[in-house]
CSV table of C-alpha atoms and ligand atoms in Angstrom, one decimal:
chain,number,residue,atom,x,y,z
A,87,MET,CA,196.9,-108.1,47.0
A,88,PRO,CA,195.7,-109.2,50.5
A,89,ASN,CA,192.0,-108.9,49.7
A,90,LYS,CA,191.4,-111.3,46.9
A,91,GLU,CA,188.2,-109.6,46.0
A,92,LEU,CA,190.4,-106.7,44.8
A,93,ASP,CA,192.6,-108.8,42.5
A,94,GLN,CA,192.6,-107.1,39.1
A,95,THR,CA,193.7,-107.6,35.5
A,96,LEU,CA,193.7,-105.5,32.3
A,97,VAL,CA,192.0,-106.8,29.2
A,98,LEU,CA,192.1,-105.2,25.8
A,99,ILE,CA,189.7,-106.2,23.1
A,100,LYS,CA,192.0,-105.6,20.2
A,101,PRO,CA,191.1,-104.1,16.7
A,102,ASP,CA,190.8,-107.5,15.0
A,103,ALA,CA,188.1,-108.5,17.5
A,104,LEU,CA,186.2,-105.3,16.9
A,105,LYS,CA,186.5,-105.6,13.1
A,106,ASN,CA,185.2,-109.1,13.3
A,107,SER,CA,182.3,-108.2,15.6
A,108,LEU,CA,183.5,-110.5,18.3
A,109,THR,CA,183.1,-108.0,21.1
A,110,GLY,CA,179.8,-109.6,22.4
A,111,TYR,CA,181.3,-113.1,22.2
A,112,VAL,CA,184.4,-112.0,24.2
A,113,LEU,CA,182.3,-110.2,26.8
A,114,SER,CA,180.1,-113.2,27.2
A,115,GLN,CA,183.1,-115.5,27.7
A,116,LEU,CA,184.4,-113.1,30.4
A,117,SER,CA,181.1,-112.5,32.1
A,118,GLU,CA,180.7,-112.9,35.9
A,119,PHE,CA,178.7,-116.0,35.3
A,120,HIS,CA,181.7,-117.7,33.6
A,121,THR,CA,184.6,-116.1,35.5
A,122,GLY,CA,183.2,-114.8,38.8
A,123,LEU,CA,184.9,-111.5,37.9
A,124,ARG,CA,183.3,-108.0,37.7
A,125,PHE,CA,183.9,-104.9,35.6
A,126,ALA,CA,185.9,-102.2,37.6
A,127,GLY,CA,186.6,-99.9,34.6
A,128,VAL,CA,185.8,-99.8,30.9
A,129,LYS,CA,186.8,-97.3,28.2
A,130,ILE,CA,187.1,-96.9,24.4
A,131,VAL,CA,190.6,-95.8,23.6
A,132,HIS,CA,192.1,-94.5,20.4
A,133,VAL,CA,195.5,-95.9,21.0
A,134,THR,CA,198.4,-93.5,20.5
A,135,ARG,CA,201.8,-94.6,19.4
A,136,MET,CA,203.0,-93.4,22.9
A,137,LEU,CA,200.5,-95.6,24.7
A,138,ALA,CA,201.2,-98.6,22.4
A,139,ALA,CA,205.0,-98.3,22.9
A,140,GLU,CA,204.6,-98.1,26.7
A,141,HIS,CA,202.2,-101.0,26.8
A,142,TYR,CA,204.5,-103.3,24.7
A,143,ALA,CA,207.9,-101.8,26.0
A,144,GLU,CA,209.1,-105.3,26.8
A,145,HIS,CA,209.1,-106.2,23.0
A,146,VAL,CA,211.3,-103.2,21.8
A,147,GLY,CA,213.8,-104.4,19.2
A,148,LYS,CA,212.0,-107.7,18.3
A,149,VAL,CA,211.3,-108.4,14.7
A,150,PHE,CA,207.5,-108.2,15.2
A,151,TYR,CA,207.6,-105.0,17.4
A,152,ASP,CA,206.7,-102.5,14.7
A,153,SER,CA,203.9,-104.6,13.4
A,154,LEU,CA,202.7,-105.1,17.0
A,155,LEU,CA,202.4,-101.3,17.4
A,156,GLU,CA,200.6,-101.0,14.0
A,157,TYR,CA,198.2,-103.7,15.1
A,158,ILE,CA,197.3,-102.4,18.5
A,159,THR,CA,196.9,-98.8,17.2
A,160,GLY,CA,194.4,-100.1,14.6
A,161,ASN,CA,196.5,-99.2,11.5
A,162,ILE,CA,196.4,-102.8,10.3
A,163,HIS,CA,192.6,-103.4,10.5
A,164,TYR,CA,191.4,-99.9,9.9
A,165,PRO,CA,194.1,-98.2,7.7
A,166,GLY,CA,193.4,-94.5,7.1
A,167,ALA,CA,190.3,-94.6,9.2
A,168,PRO,CA,191.1,-93.0,12.5
A,169,GLU,CA,187.4,-92.9,13.4
A,170,LYS,CA,187.4,-96.7,13.6
A,171,GLN,CA,190.8,-97.2,15.2
A,172,ARG,CA,190.1,-98.1,18.9
A,173,VAL,CA,190.3,-100.8,21.5
A,174,ILE,CA,188.1,-101.5,24.4
A,175,ALA,CA,190.1,-101.5,27.6
A,176,ILE,CA,188.6,-103.2,30.6
A,177,VAL,CA,189.7,-103.7,34.2
A,178,TYR,CA,188.2,-107.0,35.6
A,179,GLN,CA,188.2,-107.6,39.3
A,180,GLY,CA,187.8,-110.6,41.6
A,181,PRO,CA,189.7,-113.6,43.0
A,182,ASP,CA,192.5,-114.9,40.7
A,183,ALA,CA,191.6,-112.4,38.0
A,184,VAL,CA,194.9,-112.7,36.2
A,185,ARG,CA,195.0,-116.4,36.1
A,186,LYS,CA,191.4,-116.8,35.1
A,187,LEU,CA,191.6,-114.4,32.2
A,188,ARG,CA,194.9,-115.8,30.9
A,189,ASP,CA,193.3,-119.2,30.9
A,190,ILE,CA,190.2,-118.1,28.9
A,191,ALA,CA,192.4,-116.1,26.5
A,192,GLY,CA,194.6,-119.1,25.8
A,193,PRO,CA,198.0,-119.3,24.1
A,194,THR,CA,199.5,-116.2,22.4
A,195,ASN,CA,199.7,-117.9,19.0
A,196,PRO,CA,196.2,-118.6,17.5
A,197,HIS,CA,197.5,-121.7,15.7
A,198,GLN,CA,198.8,-123.1,19.0
A,199,ALA,CA,195.6,-122.0,20.7
A,200,ARG,CA,193.5,-124.1,18.2
A,201,ASP,CA,195.8,-127.1,18.6
A,202,THR,CA,196.2,-127.2,22.4
A,203,LYS,CA,193.1,-125.4,23.8
A,204,PRO,CA,190.2,-125.5,21.4
A,205,GLY,CA,187.4,-123.2,22.7
A,206,CYS,CA,189.7,-120.6,24.2
A,207,ILE,CA,189.2,-117.0,22.8
A,208,ARG,CA,192.5,-116.9,20.9
A,209,ALA,CA,191.6,-120.1,19.0
A,210,LEU,CA,189.5,-117.7,16.9
A,211,GLY,CA,192.5,-115.5,16.1
A,212,THR,CA,194.6,-115.5,12.9
A,213,VAL,CA,198.3,-115.5,12.1
A,214,ALA,CA,199.2,-113.2,9.2
A,215,PRO,CA,202.5,-113.1,7.2
A,216,LEU,CA,204.8,-110.2,8.1
A,217,LYS,CA,206.4,-108.6,5.0
A,218,ASN,CA,209.3,-106.2,4.7
A,219,ALA,CA,209.3,-103.1,2.5
A,220,GLU,CA,210.2,-105.2,-0.5
A,221,GLY,CA,207.2,-107.5,0.2
A,222,ARG,CA,209.4,-110.4,1.3
A,223,ILE,CA,207.9,-112.5,4.2
A,224,VAL,CA,210.2,-112.0,7.2
A,225,GLY,CA,208.0,-113.4,10.0
A,226,GLU,CA,204.4,-113.5,11.2
A,227,ARG,CA,201.9,-111.3,13.0
A,228,MET,CA,199.7,-112.8,15.7
A,229,ASP,CA,196.2,-111.3,15.6
A,230,ASN,CA,195.0,-112.8,18.8
A,231,LEU,CA,191.9,-110.8,19.6
A,232,ILE,CA,192.5,-109.9,23.2
A,233,HIS,CA,195.2,-108.9,25.7
A,234,ALA,CA,195.2,-110.1,29.3
A,235,SER,CA,197.9,-109.2,31.8
A,236,ALA,CA,200.4,-111.9,32.4
A,237,ASN,CA,200.9,-111.5,36.2
A,238,ASP,CA,200.0,-109.3,39.1
A,239,THR,CA,203.0,-107.0,38.6
A,240,ASP,CA,202.1,-106.5,34.9
A,241,ALA,CA,198.5,-106.0,35.8
A,242,GLU,CA,199.3,-103.1,38.2
A,243,ARG,CA,201.7,-101.5,35.6
A,244,GLU,CA,199.1,-101.9,32.8
A,245,ILE,CA,196.0,-100.7,34.7
A,246,LYS,CA,197.9,-97.6,35.9
A,247,LEU,CA,199.1,-97.1,32.3
A,248,TRP,CA,195.6,-97.1,30.8
A,249,PHE,CA,193.3,-95.9,33.6
A,250,ARG,CA,193.2,-92.9,36.0
A,251,PRO,CA,191.9,-93.7,39.5
A,252,ASN,CA,188.6,-91.9,38.9
A,253,ASP,CA,187.9,-94.2,35.9
A,254,ILE,CA,187.4,-96.8,38.6
A,255,PRO,CA,184.9,-96.5,41.5
A,256,PRO,CA,186.7,-95.7,44.7
A,257,ALA,CA,185.9,-98.9,46.5
A,258,MET,CA,187.2,-100.9,43.5
A,259,GLN,CA,190.5,-99.1,43.2
A,260,GLY,CA,193.3,-101.6,44.0
A,261,TYR,CA,196.3,-99.3,44.3
A,262,PRO,CA,197.3,-96.3,46.5
A,263,THR,CA,196.3,-92.9,45.4
A,264,ARG,CA,197.3,-89.3,46.3
A,265,GLU,CA,195.8,-85.9,45.8
A,266,SER,CA,198.0,-83.6,43.7
A,267,GLY,CA,198.9,-80.1,45.1
A,268,ASP,CA,200.4,-79.0,41.8
A,269,HIS,CA,199.6,-78.4,38.2
A,270,PHE,CA,201.6,-80.5,35.7
A,271,TYR,CA,201.6,-79.8,32.0
A,272,PHE,CA,203.2,-81.7,29.1
A,273,ILE,CA,204.7,-80.4,25.9
A,274,GLY,CA,206.9,-82.3,23.5
A,275,ASN,CA,208.7,-84.5,25.9
A,276,ARG,CA,208.9,-82.0,28.8
A,277,LEU,CA,207.0,-81.5,32.0
A,278,LEU,CA,206.0,-78.0,33.2
A,279,THR,CA,204.2,-76.7,36.3
A,280,THR,CA,203.0,-73.6,34.6
A,281,HIS,CA,201.1,-73.3,31.3
A,282,GLU,CA,202.9,-72.6,28.1
A,283,PRO,CA,201.1,-72.2,24.8
A,284,GLY,CA,200.5,-75.7,23.3
A,285,SER,CA,201.1,-77.6,26.5
A,286,VAL,CA,198.5,-80.1,27.8
A,287,LEU,CA,197.2,-80.1,31.4
A,288,ILE,CA,197.9,-83.5,32.8
A,289,VAL,CA,197.2,-83.0,36.5
A,290,ALA,CA,195.6,-80.1,38.5
A,291,PRO,CA,195.6,-79.4,42.2
A,292,GLY,CA,192.9,-81.5,43.9
A,293,ASP,CA,193.1,-84.3,41.3
A,294,ILE,CA,193.4,-87.8,42.7
A,295,VAL,CA,196.1,-89.7,40.9
A,296,TRP,CA,198.0,-93.0,41.4
A,297,LYS,CA,200.5,-92.4,44.1
A,298,SER,CA,203.3,-93.9,42.0
A,299,ASP,CA,202.4,-91.5,39.1
A,300,LEU,CA,202.6,-88.5,41.3
A,301,ASP,CA,205.9,-89.6,42.8
A,302,ALA,CA,207.2,-90.1,39.2
A,303,LEU,CA,206.0,-86.7,38.0
A,304,GLN,CA,207.6,-85.0,41.0
A,305,GLN,CA,210.9,-86.9,40.4
A,306,HIS,CA,210.9,-86.2,36.7
A,307,PHE,CA,210.2,-82.5,37.3
A,308,ASN,CA,213.0,-82.2,39.9
A,309,GLY,CA,215.4,-84.0,37.5
A,310,GLY,CA,215.8,-86.9,39.9
A,311,LYS,CA,215.8,-90.6,39.0
A,312,ALA,CA,212.3,-91.9,38.5
A,313,GLY,CA,211.5,-95.6,38.4
A,314,THR,CA,209.3,-95.2,35.3
A,315,THR,CA,209.4,-93.2,32.1
A,316,LEU,CA,207.6,-89.9,31.8
A,317,GLU,CA,205.6,-91.3,28.8
A,318,SER,CA,204.2,-94.2,31.0
A,319,VAL,CA,202.6,-91.6,33.2
A,320,VAL,CA,201.5,-89.1,30.6
A,321,ALA,CA,200.1,-91.4,27.9
A,322,LYS,CA,196.7,-92.0,29.5
A,323,TYR,CA,196.1,-88.2,29.9
A,324,LEU,CA,196.6,-87.7,26.2
A,325,VAL,CA,194.2,-90.5,25.3
A,326,ASN,CA,191.1,-89.4,23.3
A,327,LYS,CA,192.2,-85.7,23.5
A,328,PHE,CA,193.9,-85.4,20.1
A,329,LEU,CA,194.5,-87.2,16.9
A,330,GLU,CA,197.9,-88.9,16.7
A,331,GLY,CA,200.7,-86.5,16.1
A,332,LYS,CA,198.9,-83.5,17.5
A,333,THR,CA,199.3,-82.5,21.1
A,334,SER,CA,197.1,-79.4,20.8
A,335,THR,CA,194.2,-78.3,18.6
B,1810,LIG,P1,199.4,-110.0,25.1
B,1810,LIG,O1,198.2,-110.3,25.9
B,1810,LIG,O2,199.0,-109.3,23.8
B,1810,LIG,O3,200.4,-109.2,25.9
B,1810,LIG,O4,200.0,-111.4,24.6
B,1810,LIG,P2,200.8,-112.4,25.5
B,1810,LIG,O5,201.0,-111.9,26.9
B,1810,LIG,O6,200.2,-113.7,25.3
B,1810,LIG,O7,202.2,-112.4,24.7
B,1810,LIG,P3,203.4,-111.4,24.8
B,1810,LIG,O8,203.2,-110.3,25.8
B,1810,LIG,O9,204.6,-112.2,24.9
B,1810,LIG,O10,203.4,-110.7,23.4
B,1810,LIG,C1,202.6,-109.6,23.1
B,1810,LIG,C2,202.1,-109.7,21.6
B,1810,LIG,O11,203.2,-109.7,20.8
B,1810,LIG,C3,201.3,-111.0,21.3
B,1810,LIG,O12,199.9,-110.8,21.6
B,1810,LIG,C4,201.6,-111.2,19.9
B,1810,LIG,O13,200.7,-110.5,19.1
B,1810,LIG,C5,203.0,-110.7,19.7
B,1810,LIG,N1,204.0,-111.7,19.9
B,1810,LIG,C6,204.6,-112.2,21.0
B,1810,LIG,N2,205.5,-113.1,20.8
B,1810,LIG,C7,205.6,-113.2,19.4
B,1810,LIG,C8,206.4,-114.0,18.6
B,1810,LIG,O14,207.2,-114.8,19.0
B,1810,LIG,N3,206.2,-113.8,17.2
B,1810,LIG,C9,205.3,-112.9,16.8
B,1810,LIG,N4,205.2,-112.8,15.5
B,1810,LIG,N5,204.5,-112.2,17.6
B,1810,LIG,C10,204.7,-112.3,18.9
B,1811,LIG,MG1,201.8,-110.0,27.4
């Protein structure tokens, strides 16, 4: 990004941090006083399976993938309690945002974090045994309290995955936007431009959306080749609208 003041990164305060009442500690560590970074957007998100799968798409097929989705959706720390299953998603902005937050977060594995970087946030995390259906230990799960984007490319993808432009003040928006001239509705795994019973309105004429999202919606609707999945665009519009598994009331 040419203007370093607009550098951005996505942070997620994960369910284990919320359960352990570490939110205040994490926010203090990330404050402008310590990092020189500012809030550009903040929201409480009940993480759907769709959003979780898009966020961690790079880990599909790995032994820890299913437990990673269970973890980020809150099913591990708040089983059976959807009213407590949430993460805090934050866009931080300012020079070198990605590097600064990766640095304060520390290594992915909390054991390694404690060994090599005492004082980093993830040094307060835990590593839990990962069991199969028979209860046999088949690996481990890293409950590491926060997510921070790994690089600028990931930050752009992740911020657009979790946030709509108008979740962020206009002067703080770091990526190109466009005004939609169309209605787009979502039902099942299909996109519509006119309403059908049970479909969800994603975008209406006059809405300001990420340019890349609008391009992708138009390409998906026209059956062309889009550079991104439909779910990666749609997921944020379904956030906090319905309970998991329901796309209409
Ligand atoms: P995030 O900020 O959560 O994306 O972590 P990261 O960027 O430090 O790590 P990465 O994106 O590679 O992995 C995402 C998450 O998957 C981590 O936070 C861990 O919970 C989990 N994970 C990654 N690698 C491993 C691994 O080798 N073993 C296990 N058990 N979990 C892993
Ligand atoms: Mg990562």
